[in-house]
CSV table of C-alpha atoms in Angstrom, one decimal:
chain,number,residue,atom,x,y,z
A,1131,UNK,CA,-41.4,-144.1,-71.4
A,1132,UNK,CA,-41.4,-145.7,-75.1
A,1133,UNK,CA,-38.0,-145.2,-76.0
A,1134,UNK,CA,-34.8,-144.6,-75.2
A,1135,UNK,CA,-31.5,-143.3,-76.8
A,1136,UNK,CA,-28.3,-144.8,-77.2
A,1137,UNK,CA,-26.2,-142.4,-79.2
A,1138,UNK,CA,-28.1,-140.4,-82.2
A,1139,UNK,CA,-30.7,-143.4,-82.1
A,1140,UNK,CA,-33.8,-143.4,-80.5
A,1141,UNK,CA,-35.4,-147.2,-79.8
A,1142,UNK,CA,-38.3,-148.6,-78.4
A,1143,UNK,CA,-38.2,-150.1,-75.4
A,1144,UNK,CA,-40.1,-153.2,-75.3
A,1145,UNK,CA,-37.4,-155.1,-78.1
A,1146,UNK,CA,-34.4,-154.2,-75.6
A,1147,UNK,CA,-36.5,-155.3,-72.6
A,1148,UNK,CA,-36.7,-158.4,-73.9
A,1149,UNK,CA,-33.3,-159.1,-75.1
A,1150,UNK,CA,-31.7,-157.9,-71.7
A,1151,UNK,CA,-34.3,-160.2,-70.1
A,1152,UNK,CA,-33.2,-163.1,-72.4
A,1153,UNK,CA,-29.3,-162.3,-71.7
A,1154,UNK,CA,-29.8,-162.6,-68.3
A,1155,UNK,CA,-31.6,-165.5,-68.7
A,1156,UNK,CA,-28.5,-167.2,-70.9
A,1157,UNK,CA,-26.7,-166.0,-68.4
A,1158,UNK,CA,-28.6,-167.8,-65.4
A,1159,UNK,CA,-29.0,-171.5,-67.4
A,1160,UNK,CA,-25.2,-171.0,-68.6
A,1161,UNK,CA,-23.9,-170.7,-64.7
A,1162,UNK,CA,-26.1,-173.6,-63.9
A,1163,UNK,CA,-25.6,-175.7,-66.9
A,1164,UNK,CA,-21.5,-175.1,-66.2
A,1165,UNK,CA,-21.7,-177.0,-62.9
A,1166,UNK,CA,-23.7,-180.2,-64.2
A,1167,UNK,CA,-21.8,-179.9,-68.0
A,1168,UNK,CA,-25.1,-179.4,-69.6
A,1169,UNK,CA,-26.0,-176.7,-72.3
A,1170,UNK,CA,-29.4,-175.4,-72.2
A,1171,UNK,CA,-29.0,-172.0,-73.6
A,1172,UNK,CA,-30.1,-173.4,-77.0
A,1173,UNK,CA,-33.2,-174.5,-75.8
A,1174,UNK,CA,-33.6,-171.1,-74.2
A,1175,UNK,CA,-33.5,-168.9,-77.3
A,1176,UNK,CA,-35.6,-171.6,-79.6
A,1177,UNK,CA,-38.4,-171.4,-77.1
A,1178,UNK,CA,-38.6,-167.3,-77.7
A,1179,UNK,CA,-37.9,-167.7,-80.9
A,1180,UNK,CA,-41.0,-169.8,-82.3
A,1181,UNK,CA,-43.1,-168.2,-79.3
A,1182,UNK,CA,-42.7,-164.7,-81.4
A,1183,UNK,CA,-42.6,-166.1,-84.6
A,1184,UNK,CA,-46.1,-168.2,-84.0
A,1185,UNK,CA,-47.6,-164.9,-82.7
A,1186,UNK,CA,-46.3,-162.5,-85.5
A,1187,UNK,CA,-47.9,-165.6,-87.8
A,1188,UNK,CA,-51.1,-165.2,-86.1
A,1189,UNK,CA,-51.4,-161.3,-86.2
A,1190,UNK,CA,-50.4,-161.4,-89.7
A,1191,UNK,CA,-53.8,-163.9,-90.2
A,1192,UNK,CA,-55.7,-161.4,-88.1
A,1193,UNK,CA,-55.0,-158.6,-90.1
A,1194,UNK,CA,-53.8,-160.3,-93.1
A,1195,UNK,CA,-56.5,-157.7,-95.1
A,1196,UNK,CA,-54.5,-154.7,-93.9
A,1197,UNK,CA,-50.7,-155.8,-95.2
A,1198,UNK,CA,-50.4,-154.6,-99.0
A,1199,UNK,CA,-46.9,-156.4,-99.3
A,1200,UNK,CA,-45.1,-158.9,-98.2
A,1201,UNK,CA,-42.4,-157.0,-96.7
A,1202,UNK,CA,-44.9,-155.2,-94.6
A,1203,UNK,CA,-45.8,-158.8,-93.2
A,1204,UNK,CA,-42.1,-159.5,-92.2
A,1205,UNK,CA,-41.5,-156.2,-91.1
A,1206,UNK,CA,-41.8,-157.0,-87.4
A,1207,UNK,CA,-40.7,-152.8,-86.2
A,1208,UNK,CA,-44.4,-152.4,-86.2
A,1209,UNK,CA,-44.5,-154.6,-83.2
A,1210,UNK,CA,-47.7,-156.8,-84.2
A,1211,UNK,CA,-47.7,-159.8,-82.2
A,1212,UNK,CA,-50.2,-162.0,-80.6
A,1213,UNK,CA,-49.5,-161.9,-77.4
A,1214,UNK,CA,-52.0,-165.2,-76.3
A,1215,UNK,CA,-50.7,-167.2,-79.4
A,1216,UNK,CA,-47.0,-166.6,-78.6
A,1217,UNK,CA,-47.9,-167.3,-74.7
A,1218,UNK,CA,-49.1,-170.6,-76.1
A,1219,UNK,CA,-46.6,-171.6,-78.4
A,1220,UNK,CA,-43.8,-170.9,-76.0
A,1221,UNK,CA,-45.8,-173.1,-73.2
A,1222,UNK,CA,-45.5,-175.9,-76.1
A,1223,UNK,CA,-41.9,-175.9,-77.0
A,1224,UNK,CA,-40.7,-175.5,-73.2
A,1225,UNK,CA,-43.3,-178.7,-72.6
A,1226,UNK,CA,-42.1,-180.6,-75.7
A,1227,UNK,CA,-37.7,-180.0,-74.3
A,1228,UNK,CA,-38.3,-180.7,-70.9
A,1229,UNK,CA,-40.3,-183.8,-72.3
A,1230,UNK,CA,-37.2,-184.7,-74.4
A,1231,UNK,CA,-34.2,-183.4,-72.7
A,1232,UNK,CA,-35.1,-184.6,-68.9
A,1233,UNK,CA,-31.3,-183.4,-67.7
A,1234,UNK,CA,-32.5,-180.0,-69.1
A,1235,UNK,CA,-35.8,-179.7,-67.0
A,1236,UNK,CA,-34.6,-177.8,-64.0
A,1237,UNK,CA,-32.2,-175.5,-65.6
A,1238,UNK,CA,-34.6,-174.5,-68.2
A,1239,UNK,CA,-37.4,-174.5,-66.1
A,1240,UNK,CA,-35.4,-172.0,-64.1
A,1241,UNK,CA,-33.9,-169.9,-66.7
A,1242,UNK,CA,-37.5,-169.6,-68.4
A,1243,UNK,CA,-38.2,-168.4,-65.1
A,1244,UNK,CA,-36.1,-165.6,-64.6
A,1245,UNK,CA,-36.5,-164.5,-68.5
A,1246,UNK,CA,-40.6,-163.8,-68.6
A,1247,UNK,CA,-40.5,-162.6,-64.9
A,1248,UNK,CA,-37.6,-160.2,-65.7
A,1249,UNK,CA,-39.8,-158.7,-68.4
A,1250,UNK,CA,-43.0,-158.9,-67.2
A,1251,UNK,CA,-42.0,-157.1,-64.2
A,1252,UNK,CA,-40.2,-154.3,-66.1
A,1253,UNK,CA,-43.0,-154.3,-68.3
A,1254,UNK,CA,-45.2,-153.3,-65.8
A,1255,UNK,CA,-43.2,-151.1,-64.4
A,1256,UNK,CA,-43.3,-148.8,-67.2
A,1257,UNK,CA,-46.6,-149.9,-67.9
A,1258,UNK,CA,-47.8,-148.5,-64.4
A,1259,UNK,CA,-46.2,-145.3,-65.4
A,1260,UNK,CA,-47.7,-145.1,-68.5
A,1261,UNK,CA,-51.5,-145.6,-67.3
A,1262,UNK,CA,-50.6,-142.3,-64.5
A,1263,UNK,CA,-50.1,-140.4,-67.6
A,1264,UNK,CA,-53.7,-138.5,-68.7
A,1265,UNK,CA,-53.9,-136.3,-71.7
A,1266,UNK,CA,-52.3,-133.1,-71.2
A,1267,UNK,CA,-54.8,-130.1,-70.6
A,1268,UNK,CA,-52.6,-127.8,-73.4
A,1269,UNK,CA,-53.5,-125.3,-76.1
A,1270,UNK,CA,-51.8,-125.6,-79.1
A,1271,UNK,CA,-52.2,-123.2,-82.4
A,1272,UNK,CA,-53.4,-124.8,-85.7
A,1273,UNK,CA,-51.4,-123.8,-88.8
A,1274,UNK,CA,-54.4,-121.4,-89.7
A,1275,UNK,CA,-53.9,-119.3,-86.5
A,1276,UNK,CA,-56.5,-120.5,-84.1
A,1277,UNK,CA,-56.0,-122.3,-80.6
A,1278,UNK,CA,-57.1,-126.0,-79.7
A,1279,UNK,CA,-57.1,-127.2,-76.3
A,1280,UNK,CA,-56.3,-130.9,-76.3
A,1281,UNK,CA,-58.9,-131.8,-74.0
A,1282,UNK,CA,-61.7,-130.0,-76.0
A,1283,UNK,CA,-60.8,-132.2,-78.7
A,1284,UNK,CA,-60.8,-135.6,-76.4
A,1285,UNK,CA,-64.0,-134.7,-75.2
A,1286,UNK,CA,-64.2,-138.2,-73.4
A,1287,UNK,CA,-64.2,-139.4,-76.5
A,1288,UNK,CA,-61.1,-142.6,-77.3
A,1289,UNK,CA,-58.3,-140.3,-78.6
A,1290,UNK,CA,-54.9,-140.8,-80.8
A,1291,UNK,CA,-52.4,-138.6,-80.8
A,1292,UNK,CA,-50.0,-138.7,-83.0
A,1293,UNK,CA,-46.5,-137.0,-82.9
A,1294,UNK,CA,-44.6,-136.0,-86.3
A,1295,UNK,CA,-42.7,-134.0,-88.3
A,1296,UNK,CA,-42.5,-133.0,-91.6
A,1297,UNK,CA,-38.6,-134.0,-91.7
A,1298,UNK,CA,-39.1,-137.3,-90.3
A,1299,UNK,CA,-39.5,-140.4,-92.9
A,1300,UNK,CA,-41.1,-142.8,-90.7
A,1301,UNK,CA,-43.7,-139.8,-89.7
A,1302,UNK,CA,-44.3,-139.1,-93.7
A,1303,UNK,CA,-44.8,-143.2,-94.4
A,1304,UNK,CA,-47.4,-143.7,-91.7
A,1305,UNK,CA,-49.5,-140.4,-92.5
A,1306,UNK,CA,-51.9,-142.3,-95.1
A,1307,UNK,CA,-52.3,-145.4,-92.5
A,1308,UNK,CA,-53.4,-142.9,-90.2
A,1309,UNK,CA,-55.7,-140.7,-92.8
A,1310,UNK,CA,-57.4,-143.9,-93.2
A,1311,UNK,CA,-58.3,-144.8,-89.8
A,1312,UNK,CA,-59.6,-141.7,-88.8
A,1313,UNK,CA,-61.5,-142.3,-92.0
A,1314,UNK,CA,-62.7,-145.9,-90.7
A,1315,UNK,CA,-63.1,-145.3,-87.0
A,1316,UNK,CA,-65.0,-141.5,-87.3
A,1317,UNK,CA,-65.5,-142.5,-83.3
A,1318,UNK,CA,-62.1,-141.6,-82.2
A,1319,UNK,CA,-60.3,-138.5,-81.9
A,1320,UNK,CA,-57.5,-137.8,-84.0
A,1321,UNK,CA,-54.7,-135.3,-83.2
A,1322,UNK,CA,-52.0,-134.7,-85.5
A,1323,UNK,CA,-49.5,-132.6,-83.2
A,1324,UNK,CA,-46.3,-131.9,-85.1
A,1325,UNK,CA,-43.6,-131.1,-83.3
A,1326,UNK,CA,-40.9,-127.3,-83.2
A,1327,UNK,CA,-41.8,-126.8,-86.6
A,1328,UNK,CA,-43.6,-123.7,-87.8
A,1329,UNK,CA,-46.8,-123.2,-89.3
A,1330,UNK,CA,-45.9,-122.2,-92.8
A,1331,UNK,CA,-43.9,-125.4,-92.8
A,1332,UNK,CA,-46.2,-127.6,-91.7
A,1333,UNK,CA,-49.0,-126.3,-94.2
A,1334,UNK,CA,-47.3,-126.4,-97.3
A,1335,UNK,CA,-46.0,-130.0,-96.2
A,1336,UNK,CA,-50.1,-131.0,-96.0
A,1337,UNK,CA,-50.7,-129.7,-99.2
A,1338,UNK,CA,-48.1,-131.4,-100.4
A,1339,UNK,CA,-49.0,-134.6,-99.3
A,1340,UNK,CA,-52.6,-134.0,-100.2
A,1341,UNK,CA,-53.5,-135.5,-96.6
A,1342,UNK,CA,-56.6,-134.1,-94.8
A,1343,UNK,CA,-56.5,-134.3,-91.2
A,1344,UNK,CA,-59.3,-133.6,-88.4
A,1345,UNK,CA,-57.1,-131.9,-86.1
A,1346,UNK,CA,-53.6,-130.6,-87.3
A,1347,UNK,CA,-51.7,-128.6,-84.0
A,1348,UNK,CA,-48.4,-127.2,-83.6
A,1349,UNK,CA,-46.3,-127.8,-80.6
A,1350,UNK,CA,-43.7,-125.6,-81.7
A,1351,UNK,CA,-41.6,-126.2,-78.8
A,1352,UNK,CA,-42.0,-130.1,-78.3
A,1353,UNK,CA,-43.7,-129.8,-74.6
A,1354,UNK,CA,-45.9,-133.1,-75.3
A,1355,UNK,CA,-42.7,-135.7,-76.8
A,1356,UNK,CA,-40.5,-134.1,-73.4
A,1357,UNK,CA,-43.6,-134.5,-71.2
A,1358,UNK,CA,-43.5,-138.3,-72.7
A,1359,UNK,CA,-39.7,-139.0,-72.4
A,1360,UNK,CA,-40.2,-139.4,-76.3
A,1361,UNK,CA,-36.7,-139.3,-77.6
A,1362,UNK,CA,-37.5,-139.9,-81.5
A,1363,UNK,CA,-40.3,-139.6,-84.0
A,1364,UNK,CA,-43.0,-140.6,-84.6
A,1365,UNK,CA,-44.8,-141.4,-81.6
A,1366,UNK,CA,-48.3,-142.6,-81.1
A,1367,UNK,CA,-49.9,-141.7,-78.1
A,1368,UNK,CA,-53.8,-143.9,-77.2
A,1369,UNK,CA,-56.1,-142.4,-74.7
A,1370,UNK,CA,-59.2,-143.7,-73.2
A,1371,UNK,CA,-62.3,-142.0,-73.2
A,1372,UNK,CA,-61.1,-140.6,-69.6
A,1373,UNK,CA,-58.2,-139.0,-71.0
A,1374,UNK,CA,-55.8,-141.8,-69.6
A,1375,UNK,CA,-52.9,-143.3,-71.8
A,1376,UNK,CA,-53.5,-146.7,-72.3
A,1377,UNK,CA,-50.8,-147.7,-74.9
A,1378,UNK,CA,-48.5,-146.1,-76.7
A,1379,UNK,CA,-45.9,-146.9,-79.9
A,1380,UNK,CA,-42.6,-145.5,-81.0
A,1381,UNK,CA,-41.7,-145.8,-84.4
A,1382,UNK,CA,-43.7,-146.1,-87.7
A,1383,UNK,CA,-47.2,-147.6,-87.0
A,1384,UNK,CA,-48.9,-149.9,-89.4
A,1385,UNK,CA,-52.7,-150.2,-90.6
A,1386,UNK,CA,-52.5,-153.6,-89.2
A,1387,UNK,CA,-51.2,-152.3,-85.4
A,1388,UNK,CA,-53.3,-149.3,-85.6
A,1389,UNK,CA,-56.0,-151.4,-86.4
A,1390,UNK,CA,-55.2,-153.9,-83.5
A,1391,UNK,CA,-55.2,-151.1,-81.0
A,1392,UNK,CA,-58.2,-148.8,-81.7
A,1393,UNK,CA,-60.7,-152.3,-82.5
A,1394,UNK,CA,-59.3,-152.9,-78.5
A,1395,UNK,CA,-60.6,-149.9,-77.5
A,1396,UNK,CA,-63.5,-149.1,-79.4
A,1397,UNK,CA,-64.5,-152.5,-78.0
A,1398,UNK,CA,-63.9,-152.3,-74.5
């Protein structure tokens, strides 16, 4: 599961993982603080505040070649983070206000606590679930007619499959990010697998966009995003080159992410 819905919105689930995890961690250091008079929650928020700014700052450097604005750098939606950096600069600012607030050490040390194991183990969770899930062995028809079986494509080769639609924004934005990579990394498998649309739609959308694509399928009746749980568009699926999911992303993907994730597995 990479999303969920709340209303007519679909959103990804690792943001609102987080922030539950940090409310319940205000909510821990605010009980405790309450009986000693202290106020921690401060303290709390600053330390995952610089820990993901200092990692966004980092995968920005990483990548910095692969950001053509500056808006793209601050837009965060793409979820590009370092995930060491920000482990690091969190350790640093929880070191430096137990250091300098000494009434604070066992509140926060406890509320920090209960915030990153709260996630992590949620994480993992759906994580677990995730790596259970191996690329489905379905036929789909191109928009010429002919039929594609996913697993023929794969053929244990590292695989990308990407979910869209020709209505969707987000889907029509990232289409030339992922022209590209297929472009750059001719070792992985790209599937373009649009979703209830039919074929006449979908081709004189391509030829609109003037977009070529490897592998363009139709899954006119959405079996891969409901197999998924995907509740929105676009979706980005990464197999390994057993067929297993390994990662996936809801919402728009940016060269820099997509980069990120297929130099990880190309170099594994």
């Amino acid at each position: 599961m990479s999303s969920i819905t709340l209303g007519s919105f679909a959103l990804p689930v690792s943001p609102i993982i987080l922030l539950f995890s940090l409310i319940i961690g205000l909510i821990v250091v605010a009980i405790l603080g309450k009986k000693q008079s202290i106020s921690v929650g401060d303290s709390l928020v600053s330390i995952v505040i610089y820990s993901l700014v200092v990692g966004r700052l980092v995968f920005v450097i990483k990548f910095f070649d692969s950001y053509d604005s500056l808006w793209q750098i601050l837009d965060i939606r793409d979820r590009g983070f370092d995930t060491f950096s920000s482990f690091l600069a969190g350790l640093f600012i929880l070191l430096f206000h137990l250091h300098r607030y000494p009434l604070q050490r066992k509140i926060l040390l406890t509320g920090t606590a209960t915030t990153i194991l709260l996630f992590t183990s949620i994480q993992m969770v759906i994580n677990a679930g995730n790596e259970q899930s191996a690329l489905p062995n379905l036929a789909f028809n191109t928009p010429q007619g002919s039929t594609v079986n996913l697993h023929h494509v794969a053929n244990q080769n590292i695989t990308v499959v990407n979910l869209w639609a020709s209505w969707c924004g987000p889907c029509r934005r990232e289409m030339p990010v992922l022209a590209a990579a297929e472009k750059r990394f001719p070792q992985v498998k790209f599937i373009m697998l649009n979703q209830r649309e039919p074929a006449n739609v979908v081709s004189e959308f391509l030829t609109g966009i003037n977009l070529q694509f490897n592998y363009v399928l139709l899954d006119t009746k959405g079996d891969v995003a409901t197999m998924m749980g995907a509740h929105g568009l676009p979706m980005t699926l990464f197999y390994d080159r057993s067929g297993n999911m390994v990662s996936s992303h809801f919402g728009e993907v940016s060269a820099a992410s997509l980069q990120a994730e297929l130099e990880k597995l190309t170099t594994d």
